XYZ file of C-alpha atoms in Angstrom:
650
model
C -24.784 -26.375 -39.944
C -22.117 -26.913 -37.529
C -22.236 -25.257 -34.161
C -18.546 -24.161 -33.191
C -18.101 -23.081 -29.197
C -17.725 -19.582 -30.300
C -21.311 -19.923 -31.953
C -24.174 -17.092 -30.113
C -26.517 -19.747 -30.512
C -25.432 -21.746 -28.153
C -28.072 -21.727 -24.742
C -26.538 -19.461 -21.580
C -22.653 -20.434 -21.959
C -22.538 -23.820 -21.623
C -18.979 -25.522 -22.554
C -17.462 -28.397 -23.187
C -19.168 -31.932 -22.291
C -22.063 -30.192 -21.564
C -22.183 -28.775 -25.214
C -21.255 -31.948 -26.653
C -24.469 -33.658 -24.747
C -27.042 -31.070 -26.063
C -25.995 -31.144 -29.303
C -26.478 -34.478 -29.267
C -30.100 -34.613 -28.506
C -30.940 -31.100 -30.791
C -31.827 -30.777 -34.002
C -31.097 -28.828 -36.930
C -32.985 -27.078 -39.896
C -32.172 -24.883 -42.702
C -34.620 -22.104 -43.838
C -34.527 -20.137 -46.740
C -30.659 -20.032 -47.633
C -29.967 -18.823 -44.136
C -29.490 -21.252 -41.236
C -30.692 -21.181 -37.757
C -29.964 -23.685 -35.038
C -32.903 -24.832 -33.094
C -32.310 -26.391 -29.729
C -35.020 -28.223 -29.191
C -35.953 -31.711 -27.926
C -33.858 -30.783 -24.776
C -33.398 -33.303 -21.485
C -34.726 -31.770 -18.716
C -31.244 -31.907 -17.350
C -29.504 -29.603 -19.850
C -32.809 -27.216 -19.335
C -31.344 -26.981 -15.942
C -28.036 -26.283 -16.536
C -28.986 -23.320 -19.008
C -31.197 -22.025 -16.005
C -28.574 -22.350 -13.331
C -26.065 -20.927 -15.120
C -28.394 -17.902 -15.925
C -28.729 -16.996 -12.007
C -25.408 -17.123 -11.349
C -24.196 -13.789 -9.763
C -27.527 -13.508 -8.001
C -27.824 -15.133 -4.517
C -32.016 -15.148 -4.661
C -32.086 -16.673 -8.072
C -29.346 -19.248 -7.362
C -30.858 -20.727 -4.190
C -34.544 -20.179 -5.902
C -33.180 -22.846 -8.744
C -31.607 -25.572 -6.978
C -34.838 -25.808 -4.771
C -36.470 -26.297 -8.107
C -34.020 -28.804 -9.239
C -33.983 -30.444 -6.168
C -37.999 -30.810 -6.317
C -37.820 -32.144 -9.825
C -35.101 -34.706 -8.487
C -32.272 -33.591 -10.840
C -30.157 -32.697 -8.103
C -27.237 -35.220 -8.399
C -28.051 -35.350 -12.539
C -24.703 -33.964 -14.329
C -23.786 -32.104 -14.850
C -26.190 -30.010 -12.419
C -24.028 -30.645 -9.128
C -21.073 -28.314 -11.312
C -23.375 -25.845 -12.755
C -24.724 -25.447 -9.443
C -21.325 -24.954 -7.467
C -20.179 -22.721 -10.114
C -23.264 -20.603 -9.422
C -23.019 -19.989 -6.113
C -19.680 -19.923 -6.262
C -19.988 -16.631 -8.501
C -23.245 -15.330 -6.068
C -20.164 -15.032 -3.541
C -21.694 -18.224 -1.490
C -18.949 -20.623 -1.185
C -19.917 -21.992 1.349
C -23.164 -22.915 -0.117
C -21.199 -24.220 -2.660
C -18.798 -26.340 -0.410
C -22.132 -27.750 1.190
C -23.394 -28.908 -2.330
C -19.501 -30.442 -3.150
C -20.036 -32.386 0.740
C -23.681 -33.679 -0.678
C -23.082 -34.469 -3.963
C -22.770 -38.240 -3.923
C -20.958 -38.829 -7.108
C -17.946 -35.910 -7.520
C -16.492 -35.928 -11.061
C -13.779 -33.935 -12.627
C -16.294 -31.427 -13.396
C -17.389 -30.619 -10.174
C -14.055 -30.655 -8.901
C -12.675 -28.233 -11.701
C -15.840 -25.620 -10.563
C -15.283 -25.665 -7.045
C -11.426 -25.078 -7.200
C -11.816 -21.974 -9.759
C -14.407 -21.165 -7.134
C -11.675 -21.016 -4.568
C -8.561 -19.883 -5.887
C -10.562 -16.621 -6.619
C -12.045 -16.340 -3.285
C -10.744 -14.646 -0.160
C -10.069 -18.473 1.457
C -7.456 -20.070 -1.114
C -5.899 -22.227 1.283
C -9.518 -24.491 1.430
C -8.098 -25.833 -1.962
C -6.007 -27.530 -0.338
C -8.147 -30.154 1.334
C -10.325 -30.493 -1.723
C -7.454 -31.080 -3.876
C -6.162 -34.134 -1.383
C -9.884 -35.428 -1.701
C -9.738 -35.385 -4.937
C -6.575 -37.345 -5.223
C -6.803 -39.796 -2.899
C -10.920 -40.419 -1.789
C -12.411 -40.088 -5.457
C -9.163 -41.109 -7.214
C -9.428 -38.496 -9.991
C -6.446 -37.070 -11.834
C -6.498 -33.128 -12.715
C -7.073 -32.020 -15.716
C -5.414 -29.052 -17.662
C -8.652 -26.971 -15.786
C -7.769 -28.130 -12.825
C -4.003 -27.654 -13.150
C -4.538 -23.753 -13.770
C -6.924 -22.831 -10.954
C -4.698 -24.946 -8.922
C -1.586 -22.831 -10.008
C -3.488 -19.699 -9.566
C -4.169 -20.878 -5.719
C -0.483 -21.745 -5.176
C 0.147 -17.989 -6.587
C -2.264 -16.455 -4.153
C -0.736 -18.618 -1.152
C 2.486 -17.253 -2.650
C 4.121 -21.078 -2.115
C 7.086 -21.914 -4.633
C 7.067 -25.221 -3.071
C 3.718 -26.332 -4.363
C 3.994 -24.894 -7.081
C 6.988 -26.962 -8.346
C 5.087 -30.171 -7.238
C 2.226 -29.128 -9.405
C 4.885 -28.285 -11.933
C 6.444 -31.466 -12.243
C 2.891 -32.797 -12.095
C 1.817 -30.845 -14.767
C 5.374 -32.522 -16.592
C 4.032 -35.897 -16.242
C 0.851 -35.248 -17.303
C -0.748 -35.703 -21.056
C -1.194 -31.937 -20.993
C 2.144 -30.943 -20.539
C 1.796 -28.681 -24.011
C -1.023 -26.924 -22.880
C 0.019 -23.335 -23.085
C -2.961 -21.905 -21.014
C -1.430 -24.207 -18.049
C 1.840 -22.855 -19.064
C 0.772 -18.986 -19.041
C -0.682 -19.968 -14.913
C 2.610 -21.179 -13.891
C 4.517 -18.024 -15.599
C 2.158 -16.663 -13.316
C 2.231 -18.104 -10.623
C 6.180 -18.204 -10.173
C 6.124 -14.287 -10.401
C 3.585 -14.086 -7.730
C 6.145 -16.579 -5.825
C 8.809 -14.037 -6.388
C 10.312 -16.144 -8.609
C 10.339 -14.968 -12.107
C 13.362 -16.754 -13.840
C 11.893 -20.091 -13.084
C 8.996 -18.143 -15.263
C 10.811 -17.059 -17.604
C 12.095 -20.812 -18.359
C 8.476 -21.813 -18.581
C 7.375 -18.881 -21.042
C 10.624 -19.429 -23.344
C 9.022 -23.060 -23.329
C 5.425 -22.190 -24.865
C 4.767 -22.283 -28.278
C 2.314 -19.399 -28.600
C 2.742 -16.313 -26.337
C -0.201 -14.319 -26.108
C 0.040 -10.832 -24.351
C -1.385 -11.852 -21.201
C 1.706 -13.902 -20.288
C 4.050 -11.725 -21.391
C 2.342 -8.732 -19.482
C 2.876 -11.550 -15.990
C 6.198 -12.253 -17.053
C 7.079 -8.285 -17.337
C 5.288 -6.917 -14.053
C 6.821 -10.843 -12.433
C 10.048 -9.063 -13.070
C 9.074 -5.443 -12.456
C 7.379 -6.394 -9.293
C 10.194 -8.366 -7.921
C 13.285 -5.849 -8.607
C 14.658 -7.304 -11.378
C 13.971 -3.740 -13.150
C 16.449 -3.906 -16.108
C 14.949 -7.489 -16.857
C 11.438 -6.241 -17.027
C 12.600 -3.014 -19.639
C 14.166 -5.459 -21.692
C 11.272 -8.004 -21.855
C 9.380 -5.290 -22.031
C 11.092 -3.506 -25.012
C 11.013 -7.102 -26.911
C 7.544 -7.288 -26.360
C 5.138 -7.197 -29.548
C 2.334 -5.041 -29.551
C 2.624 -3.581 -26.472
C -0.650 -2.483 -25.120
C -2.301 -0.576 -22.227
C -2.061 -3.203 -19.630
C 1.627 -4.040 -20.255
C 3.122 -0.173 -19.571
C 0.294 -0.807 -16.479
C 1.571 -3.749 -15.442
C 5.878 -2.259 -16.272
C 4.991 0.925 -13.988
C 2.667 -0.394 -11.188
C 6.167 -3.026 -10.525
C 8.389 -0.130 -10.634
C 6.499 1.831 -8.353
C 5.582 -1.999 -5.915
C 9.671 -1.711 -5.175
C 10.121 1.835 -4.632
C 11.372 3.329 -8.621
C 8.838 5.739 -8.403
C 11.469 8.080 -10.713
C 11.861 5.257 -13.311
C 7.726 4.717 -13.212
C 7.030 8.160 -13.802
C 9.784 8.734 -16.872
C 8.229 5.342 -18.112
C 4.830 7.212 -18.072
C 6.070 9.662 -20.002
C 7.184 7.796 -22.844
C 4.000 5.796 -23.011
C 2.022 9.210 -23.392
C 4.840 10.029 -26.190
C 4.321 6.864 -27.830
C 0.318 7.641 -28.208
C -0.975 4.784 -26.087
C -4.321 5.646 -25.167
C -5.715 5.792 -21.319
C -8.960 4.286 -21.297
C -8.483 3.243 -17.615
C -7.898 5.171 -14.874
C -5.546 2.331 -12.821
C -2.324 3.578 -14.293
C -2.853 7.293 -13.818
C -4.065 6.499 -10.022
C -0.240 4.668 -9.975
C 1.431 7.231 -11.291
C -0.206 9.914 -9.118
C 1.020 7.996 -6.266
C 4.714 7.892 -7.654
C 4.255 11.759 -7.443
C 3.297 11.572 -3.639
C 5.999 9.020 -2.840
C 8.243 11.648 -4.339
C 6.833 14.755 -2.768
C 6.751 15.944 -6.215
C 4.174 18.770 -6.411
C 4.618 20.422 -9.518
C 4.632 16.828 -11.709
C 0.883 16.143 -9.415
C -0.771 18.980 -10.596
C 0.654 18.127 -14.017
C -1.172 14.633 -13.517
C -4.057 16.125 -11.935
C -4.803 18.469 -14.955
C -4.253 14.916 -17.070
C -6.341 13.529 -15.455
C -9.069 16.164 -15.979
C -8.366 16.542 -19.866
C -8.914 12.611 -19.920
C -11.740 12.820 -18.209
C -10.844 10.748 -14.935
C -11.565 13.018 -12.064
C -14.997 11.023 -11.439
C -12.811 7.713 -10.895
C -13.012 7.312 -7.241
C -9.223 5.559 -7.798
C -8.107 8.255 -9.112
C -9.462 11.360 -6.960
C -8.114 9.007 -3.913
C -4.543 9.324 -5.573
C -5.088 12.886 -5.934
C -6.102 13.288 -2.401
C -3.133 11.571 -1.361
C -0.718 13.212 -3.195
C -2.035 16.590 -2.451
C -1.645 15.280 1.063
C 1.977 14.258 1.415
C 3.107 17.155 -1.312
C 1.985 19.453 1.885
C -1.065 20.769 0.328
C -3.529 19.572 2.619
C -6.103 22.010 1.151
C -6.356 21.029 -2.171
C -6.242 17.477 -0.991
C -9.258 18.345 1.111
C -10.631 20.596 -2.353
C -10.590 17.010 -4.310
C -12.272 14.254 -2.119
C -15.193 16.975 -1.316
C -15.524 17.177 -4.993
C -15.523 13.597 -5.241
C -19.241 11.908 -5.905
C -18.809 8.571 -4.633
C -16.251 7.964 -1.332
C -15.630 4.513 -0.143
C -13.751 3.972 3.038
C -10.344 4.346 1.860
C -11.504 8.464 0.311
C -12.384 8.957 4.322
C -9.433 7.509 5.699
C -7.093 8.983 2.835
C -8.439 12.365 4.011
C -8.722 11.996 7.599
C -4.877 10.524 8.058
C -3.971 13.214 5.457
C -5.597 16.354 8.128
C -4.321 14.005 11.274
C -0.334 14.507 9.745
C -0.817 18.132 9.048
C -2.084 18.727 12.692
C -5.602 19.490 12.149
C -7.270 17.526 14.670
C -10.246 19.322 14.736
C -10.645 18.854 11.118
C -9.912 15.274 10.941
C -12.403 14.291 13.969
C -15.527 16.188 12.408
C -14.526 14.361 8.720
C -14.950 11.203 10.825
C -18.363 12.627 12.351
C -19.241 12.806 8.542
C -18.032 9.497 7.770
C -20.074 7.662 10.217
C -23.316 9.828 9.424
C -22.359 8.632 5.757
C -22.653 5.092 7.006
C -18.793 4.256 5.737
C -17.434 1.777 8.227
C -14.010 2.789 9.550
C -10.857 0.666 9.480
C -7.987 0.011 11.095
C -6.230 2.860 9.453
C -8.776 5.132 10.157
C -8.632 4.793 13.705
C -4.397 5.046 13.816
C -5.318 8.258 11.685
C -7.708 9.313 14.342
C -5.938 8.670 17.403
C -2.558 10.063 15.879
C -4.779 13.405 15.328
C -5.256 13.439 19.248
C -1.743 12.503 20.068
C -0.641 15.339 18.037
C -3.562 18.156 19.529
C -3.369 16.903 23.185
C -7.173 15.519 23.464
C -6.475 12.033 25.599
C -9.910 11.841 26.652
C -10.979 11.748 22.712
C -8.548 9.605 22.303
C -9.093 7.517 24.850
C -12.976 7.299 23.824
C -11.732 6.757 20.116
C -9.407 3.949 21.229
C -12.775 1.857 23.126
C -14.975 2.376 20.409
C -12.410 0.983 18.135
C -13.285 -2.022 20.072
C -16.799 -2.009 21.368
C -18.734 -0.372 18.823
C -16.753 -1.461 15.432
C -14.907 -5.329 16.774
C -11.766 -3.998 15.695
C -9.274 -5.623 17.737
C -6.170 -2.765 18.163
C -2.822 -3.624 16.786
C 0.907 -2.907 17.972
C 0.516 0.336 16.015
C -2.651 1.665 17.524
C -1.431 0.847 21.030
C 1.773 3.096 19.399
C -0.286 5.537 19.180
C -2.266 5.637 21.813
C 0.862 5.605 24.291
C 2.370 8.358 22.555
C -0.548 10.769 23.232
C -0.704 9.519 26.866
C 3.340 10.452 27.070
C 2.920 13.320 24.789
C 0.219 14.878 27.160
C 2.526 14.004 30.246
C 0.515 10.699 31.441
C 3.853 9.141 31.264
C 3.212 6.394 34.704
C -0.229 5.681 32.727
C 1.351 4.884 29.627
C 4.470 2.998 31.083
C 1.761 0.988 33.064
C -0.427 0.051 29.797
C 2.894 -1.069 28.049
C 3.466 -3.466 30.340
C -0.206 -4.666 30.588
C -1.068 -4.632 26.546
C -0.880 -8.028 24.720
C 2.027 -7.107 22.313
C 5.332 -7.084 23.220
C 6.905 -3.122 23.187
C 9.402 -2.637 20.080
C 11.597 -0.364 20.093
C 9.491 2.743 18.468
C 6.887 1.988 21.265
C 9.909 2.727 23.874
C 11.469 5.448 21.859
C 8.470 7.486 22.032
C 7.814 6.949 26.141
C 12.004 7.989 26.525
C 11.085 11.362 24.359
C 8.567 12.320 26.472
C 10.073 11.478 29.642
C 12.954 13.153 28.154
C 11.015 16.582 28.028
C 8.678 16.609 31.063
C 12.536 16.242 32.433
C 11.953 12.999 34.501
C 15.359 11.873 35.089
C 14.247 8.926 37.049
C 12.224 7.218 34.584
C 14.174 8.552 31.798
C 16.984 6.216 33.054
C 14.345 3.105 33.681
C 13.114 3.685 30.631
C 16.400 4.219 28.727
C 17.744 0.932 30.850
C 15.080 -1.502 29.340
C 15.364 0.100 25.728
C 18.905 -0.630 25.520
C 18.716 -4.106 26.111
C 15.987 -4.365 23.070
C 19.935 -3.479 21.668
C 18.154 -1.384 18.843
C 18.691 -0.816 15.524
C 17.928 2.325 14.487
C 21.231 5.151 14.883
C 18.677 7.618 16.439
C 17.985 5.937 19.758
C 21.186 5.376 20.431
C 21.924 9.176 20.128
C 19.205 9.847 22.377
C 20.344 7.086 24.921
C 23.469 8.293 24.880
C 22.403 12.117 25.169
C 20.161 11.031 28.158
C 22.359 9.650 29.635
C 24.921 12.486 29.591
C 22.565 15.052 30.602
C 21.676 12.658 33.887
C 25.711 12.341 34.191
C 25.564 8.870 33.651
C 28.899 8.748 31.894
C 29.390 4.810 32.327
C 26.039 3.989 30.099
C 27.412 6.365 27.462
C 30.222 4.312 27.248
C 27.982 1.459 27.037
C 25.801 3.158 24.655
C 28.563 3.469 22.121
C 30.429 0.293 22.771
C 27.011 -1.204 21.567
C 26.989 0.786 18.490
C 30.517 0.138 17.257
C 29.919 -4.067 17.977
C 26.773 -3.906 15.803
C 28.091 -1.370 13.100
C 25.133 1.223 13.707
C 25.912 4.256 11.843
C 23.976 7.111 12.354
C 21.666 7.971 9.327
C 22.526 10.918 7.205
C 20.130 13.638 7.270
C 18.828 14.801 3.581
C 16.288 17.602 2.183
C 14.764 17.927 -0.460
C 13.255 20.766 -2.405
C 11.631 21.941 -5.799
C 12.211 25.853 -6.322
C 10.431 26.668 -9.684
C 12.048 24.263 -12.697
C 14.807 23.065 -9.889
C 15.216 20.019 -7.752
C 17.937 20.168 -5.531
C 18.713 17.532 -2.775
C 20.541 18.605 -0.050
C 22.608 16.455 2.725
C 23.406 17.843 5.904
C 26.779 19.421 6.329
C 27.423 19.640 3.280
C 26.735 22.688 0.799
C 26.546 22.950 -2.732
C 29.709 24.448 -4.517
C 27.652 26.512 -6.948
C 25.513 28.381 -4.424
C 27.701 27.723 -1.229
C 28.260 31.785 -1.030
C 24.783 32.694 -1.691
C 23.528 29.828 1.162
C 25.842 30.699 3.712
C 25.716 34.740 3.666
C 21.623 33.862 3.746
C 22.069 31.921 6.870
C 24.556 34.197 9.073
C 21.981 37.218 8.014
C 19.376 35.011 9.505
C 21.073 33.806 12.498
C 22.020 37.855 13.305
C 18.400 38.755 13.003
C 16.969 35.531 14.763
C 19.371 36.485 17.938
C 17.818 39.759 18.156
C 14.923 37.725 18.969
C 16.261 35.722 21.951
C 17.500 32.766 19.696
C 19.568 30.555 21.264
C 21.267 27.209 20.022
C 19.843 24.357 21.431
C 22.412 21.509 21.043
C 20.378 18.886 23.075
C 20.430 16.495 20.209
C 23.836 16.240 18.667
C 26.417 14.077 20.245
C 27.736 15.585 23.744
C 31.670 15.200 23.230
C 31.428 17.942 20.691
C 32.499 21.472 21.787
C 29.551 23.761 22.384
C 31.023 25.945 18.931
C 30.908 22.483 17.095
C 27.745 21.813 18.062
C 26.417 25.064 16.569
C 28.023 24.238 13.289
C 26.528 21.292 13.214
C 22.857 22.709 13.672
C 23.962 25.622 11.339
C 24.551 23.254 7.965
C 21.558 20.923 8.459
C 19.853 19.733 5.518
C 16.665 21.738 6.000
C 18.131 24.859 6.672
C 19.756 24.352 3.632
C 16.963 23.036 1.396
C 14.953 26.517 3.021
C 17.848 28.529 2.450
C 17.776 27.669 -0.884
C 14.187 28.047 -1.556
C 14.220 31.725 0.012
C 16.801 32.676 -2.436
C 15.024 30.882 -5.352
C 11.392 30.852 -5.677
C 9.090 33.854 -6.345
C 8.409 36.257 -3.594
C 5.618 34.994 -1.758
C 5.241 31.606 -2.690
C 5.167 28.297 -0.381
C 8.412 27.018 0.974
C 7.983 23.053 0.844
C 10.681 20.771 2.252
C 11.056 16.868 2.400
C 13.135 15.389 5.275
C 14.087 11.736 6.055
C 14.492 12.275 9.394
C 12.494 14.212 12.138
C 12.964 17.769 12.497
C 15.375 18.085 15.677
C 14.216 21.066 18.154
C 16.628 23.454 17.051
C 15.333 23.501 13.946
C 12.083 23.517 14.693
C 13.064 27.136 16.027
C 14.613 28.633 13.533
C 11.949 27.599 10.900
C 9.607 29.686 12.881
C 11.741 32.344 13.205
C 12.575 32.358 9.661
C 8.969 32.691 8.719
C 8.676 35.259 11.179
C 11.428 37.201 9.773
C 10.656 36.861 5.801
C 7.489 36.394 6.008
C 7.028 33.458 3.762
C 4.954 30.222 4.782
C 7.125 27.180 5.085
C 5.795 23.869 5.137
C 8.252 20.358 6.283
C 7.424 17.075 5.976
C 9.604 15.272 8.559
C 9.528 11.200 8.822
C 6.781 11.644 11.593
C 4.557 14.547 10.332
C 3.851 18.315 9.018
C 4.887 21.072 9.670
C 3.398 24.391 8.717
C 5.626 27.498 9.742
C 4.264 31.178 9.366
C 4.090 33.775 11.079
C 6.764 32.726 13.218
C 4.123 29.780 14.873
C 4.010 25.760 13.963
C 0.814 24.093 13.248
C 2.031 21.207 15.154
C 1.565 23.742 18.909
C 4.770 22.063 20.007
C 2.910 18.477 20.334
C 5.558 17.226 18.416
């Protein structure tokens, strides 16, 4: 009987020469018209092997072996010194195994080919690098077609076109330059490079395509923005399966086509492909929440129930997400406590998610629970955390937050949690404290980290530091429309009519245009979009006669324009104009006419709510009693009852 490699017979995995040398020294019988390989006669060597490679994926049981191969003096016997490697590289102990590679006195191609599949799937890639010189120039070996993939899948990883070509024209040059498995890691590896035509030249160039490399191929494409590319690859495709819609939609959604992702979804649920794993609902369920899309995430959350899903931790830490940044910060909170098993990104997910909808007090006790729970927070959890306090007004839990970030966890703070903690030290009117630390922290202050000390100098009504401040942010010459507006409105209120000037001379030489302002809003079945100034010809009547009746009852109330943040050589009646017709208003006015009586108002912005607005949403709550929720480019904001959720730390 002849043993073939995909024979069960054959002793704990072993492959290729080491195969070849145990059959050698086995032999076979037949009994009773059926046959049965017996191993037997083994070397002690092979013994080994099939014992190593048994441990592997248990630290213990690795290190317990090779002290019993090292006592029986097989040590440096191949192929031992690879099995070994290969074990601990799979017990997650490289550096045992680069110890072993250092010791090993006699490196062949086998060891060489263990250690660098060891690496290229580790979290260190780059140490291939090194080995692979060694290999080439101190032991004089020349890579094999084993070697040439986990090499490619390093240079992928390291994301370096450059090597990759080099070990491309290697590969050229080599006798295995028709190895299609080699072929299917460089596909891969130029997508991964973010270059997926030289790909494409390589796949066109294989002789049998299996679906793995066409799946690379289509997410290469999908991945890198070449969308119509991917569709058509993708619609050539044969046998399209599970992992290539995954692969289609996941690239979609990587470069922001979170509509084309989601119709794509569709379609694949028309077409009866079944979901047997969870990954591609968990992507989709985030194309919802990029979208603000509430009605299509309760659609995918009751999918996701029927399919049986909702105990995939991936999936109820979509949910919680999308509940999250669709405004719905209950349910959000309704699906992580129903989830079983939370790993640090459920805590953070949650605690950001309470931290943007200004529940501070919520968001600190979930990360009482989190540490009780023994889940270690991150980096994110702590700019969730101290953003809560910026937002509520507690510096001195902030300020305890922000050292233990660094004392008790070794988390060293980044630009954005020194953002954040300078914001609530401006926000809460420590404004020479938080000038002082941005001059003393070891990052150098962008132009956000200026913006928000100018805002809050701006409203404690500091003129003096306003203009310092204002002085050194315009020579960051920034590029975002916005803080030239308030540059230019700071200085005008401070009469400082020569920096305006300046202000706008510096706009027109760099082409900054301000950014249009947009809502967004789903009313029942309709989605309607809405751009500031301008209304809709179909319901222009019904939107404006709703406004003026709001603006008559809302100055029965005291309201009064505030036209501090549009330009200041506009007349004070085209100011008010200008507030009247922005985009949320609209998008509000809209859902008011609209939606069932009763029901949530929910608006998406792209820009920050100005502070005229900010008013009227309360008074408009006030007045129809309705709850309206915003989500601004900065945070949440819950209207009723003619209050904010925010308390005006906003």
């Amino acid at each position: 009987h002849k043993l073939n490699s995909n024979d069960p017979l054959w002793p704990c995995g072993l492959v290729g020469g080491e195969r070849r040398r145990i059959i050698d020294q086995s032999r076979l019988r037949y009994w009773g018209g059926r046959h049965e390989a017996v191993l037997c006669m083994l070397s002690p060597a092979a013994t080994a092997v099939a014992a190593v490679r048994a441990t592997a994926g248990s630290p213990a049981a690795v290190r317990g072996m090779h002290a019993r191969i090292l006592k029986e003096g097989l040590a440096h016997h191949p192929p031992n010194p690879a099995a070994l490697v290969s074990a601990y590289a799979k017990s997650h102990l490289l550096p045992d195994a680069l110890h072993l590679f250092d010791e090993t006195p006699r490196r062949d191609i086998y060891i060489y080919s263990s250690l660098l599949t060891a690496v290229s799937h580790s979290a260190s890639p780059e140490l291939a690098l090194p080995i692979l010189r060694r290999m080439l120039s101190a032991d004089a070996l020349h890579p094999d077609h084993f070697v040439i993939s986990s090499v490619a899948s390093v240079f992928a990883r390291l994301r370096s076109r450059r090597l990759g070509r080099q070990l491309h024209a290697h590969f050229v040059a080599s006798p295995y330059n028709g190895d299609d498995v080699v072929k299917s890691s460089l596909v891969d590896m130029y997508c991964k490079c973010g270059y997926p035509d030289d790909g494409r030249k390589v796949f066109d160039s294989m002789s049998a395509k299996n679906s793995v490399v066409w799946t690379a191929l289509v997410s290469g494409y999908a991945s890198n923005g070449h969308s119509e590319e991917a569709l058509q690859l993708f619609r050539s495709m044969p046998g399209r399966n599970l992992f290539a819609w995954t692969a289609l939609i996941s690239g979609l959604v990587k470069t922001g086509e979170s509509v084309g992702a989601v119709e794509l979804f569709v379609e694949m649920r028309r077409d009866g492909v079944r979901i047997d794993d969870a990954f591609v609902l968990s992507i989709v369920i985030g194309s919802s929440a990029d979208l603000a899309a509430f009605v299509l995430g309760r659609q995918l959350h009751g999918s996701a129930m029927r399919l049986g899903f909702l105990s995939s931790m991936i999936v109820g830490n979509a949910l919680i997400d999308m509940y999250s940044k669709c405004s719905d910060i209950l349910s959000a909170r309704e699906v992580f406590e129903g989830i079983t098993f939370r790993d640090v990104i459920s805590w953070t997910t949650m605690v950001v998610g309470e931290a943007q909808h200004g529940r501070a007090e919520e968001a600190l006790a979930l990360y009482d629970r989190m540490v009780l729970a023994g889940a270690k927070p991150n980096e994110v959890t702590f700019v969730g955390l101290i953003y809560a306090c910026s937002h509520a007004g507690l510096v001195q839990k902030g300020r305890q937050l922000f050292e233990s970030m660094k004392n008790e966890y070794g988390i060293t703070p980044g630009l954005q949690h020194y953002t954040c903690y300078l914001d609530l030290l401006s926000r809460s009117g420590h404004l020479l404290e938080a000038e002082e630390l941005m001059t003393t922290m070891p990052y150098e202050p962008d132009e956000a980290t200026w913006g928000a000390l100018l805002s809050a100098c701006t409203k404690y009504k500091d003129a003096e530091m306003c203009i310092r401040i204002s002085n050194k942010l315009l020579e960051l010459r920034p590029k975002d429309s916005s803080t030239y507006i308030l540059l230019s409105n700071v200085y005008a209120v401070n009469g400082k009519w020569d920096s305006v000037a300046k202000v706008r001379k510096c706009m027109i030489g760099l082409e900054i245009r301000k950014e249009p302002g947009y809502s967004w809003i789903e009313a029942g079945r309709e989605f309607r979009l809405f751009h500031a100034g301008e209304v809709p010809l179909d319901i222009r009547e019904e939107i404006m006669v709703f406004l003026e009746e709001m603006v008559l009852e809302m100055r029965k109330r005291g309201y009064v324009p505030d036209t501090s943040s549009v330009m200041h050589d506009l007349e004070e009646s085209e100011k008010e104009h200008h507030l009247f017709l922005h985009s949320e208003r609209l998008a509000v006015a809209f859902g008011l006419i609209k939606s069932p009586p009763g029901s949530v108002i929910r608006v998406v912005k792209n820009l920050r709510v100005c502070v005229d607005c900010h008013t009227v949403m309360k008074l408009i709550s006030e007045i129809t009693h309705r709850k309206i929720v915003v989500r601004d480019s900065s945070r949440f904001h819950h209207f009723e009852g003619g209050k904010c959720s925010c308390s005006e730390f906003w």
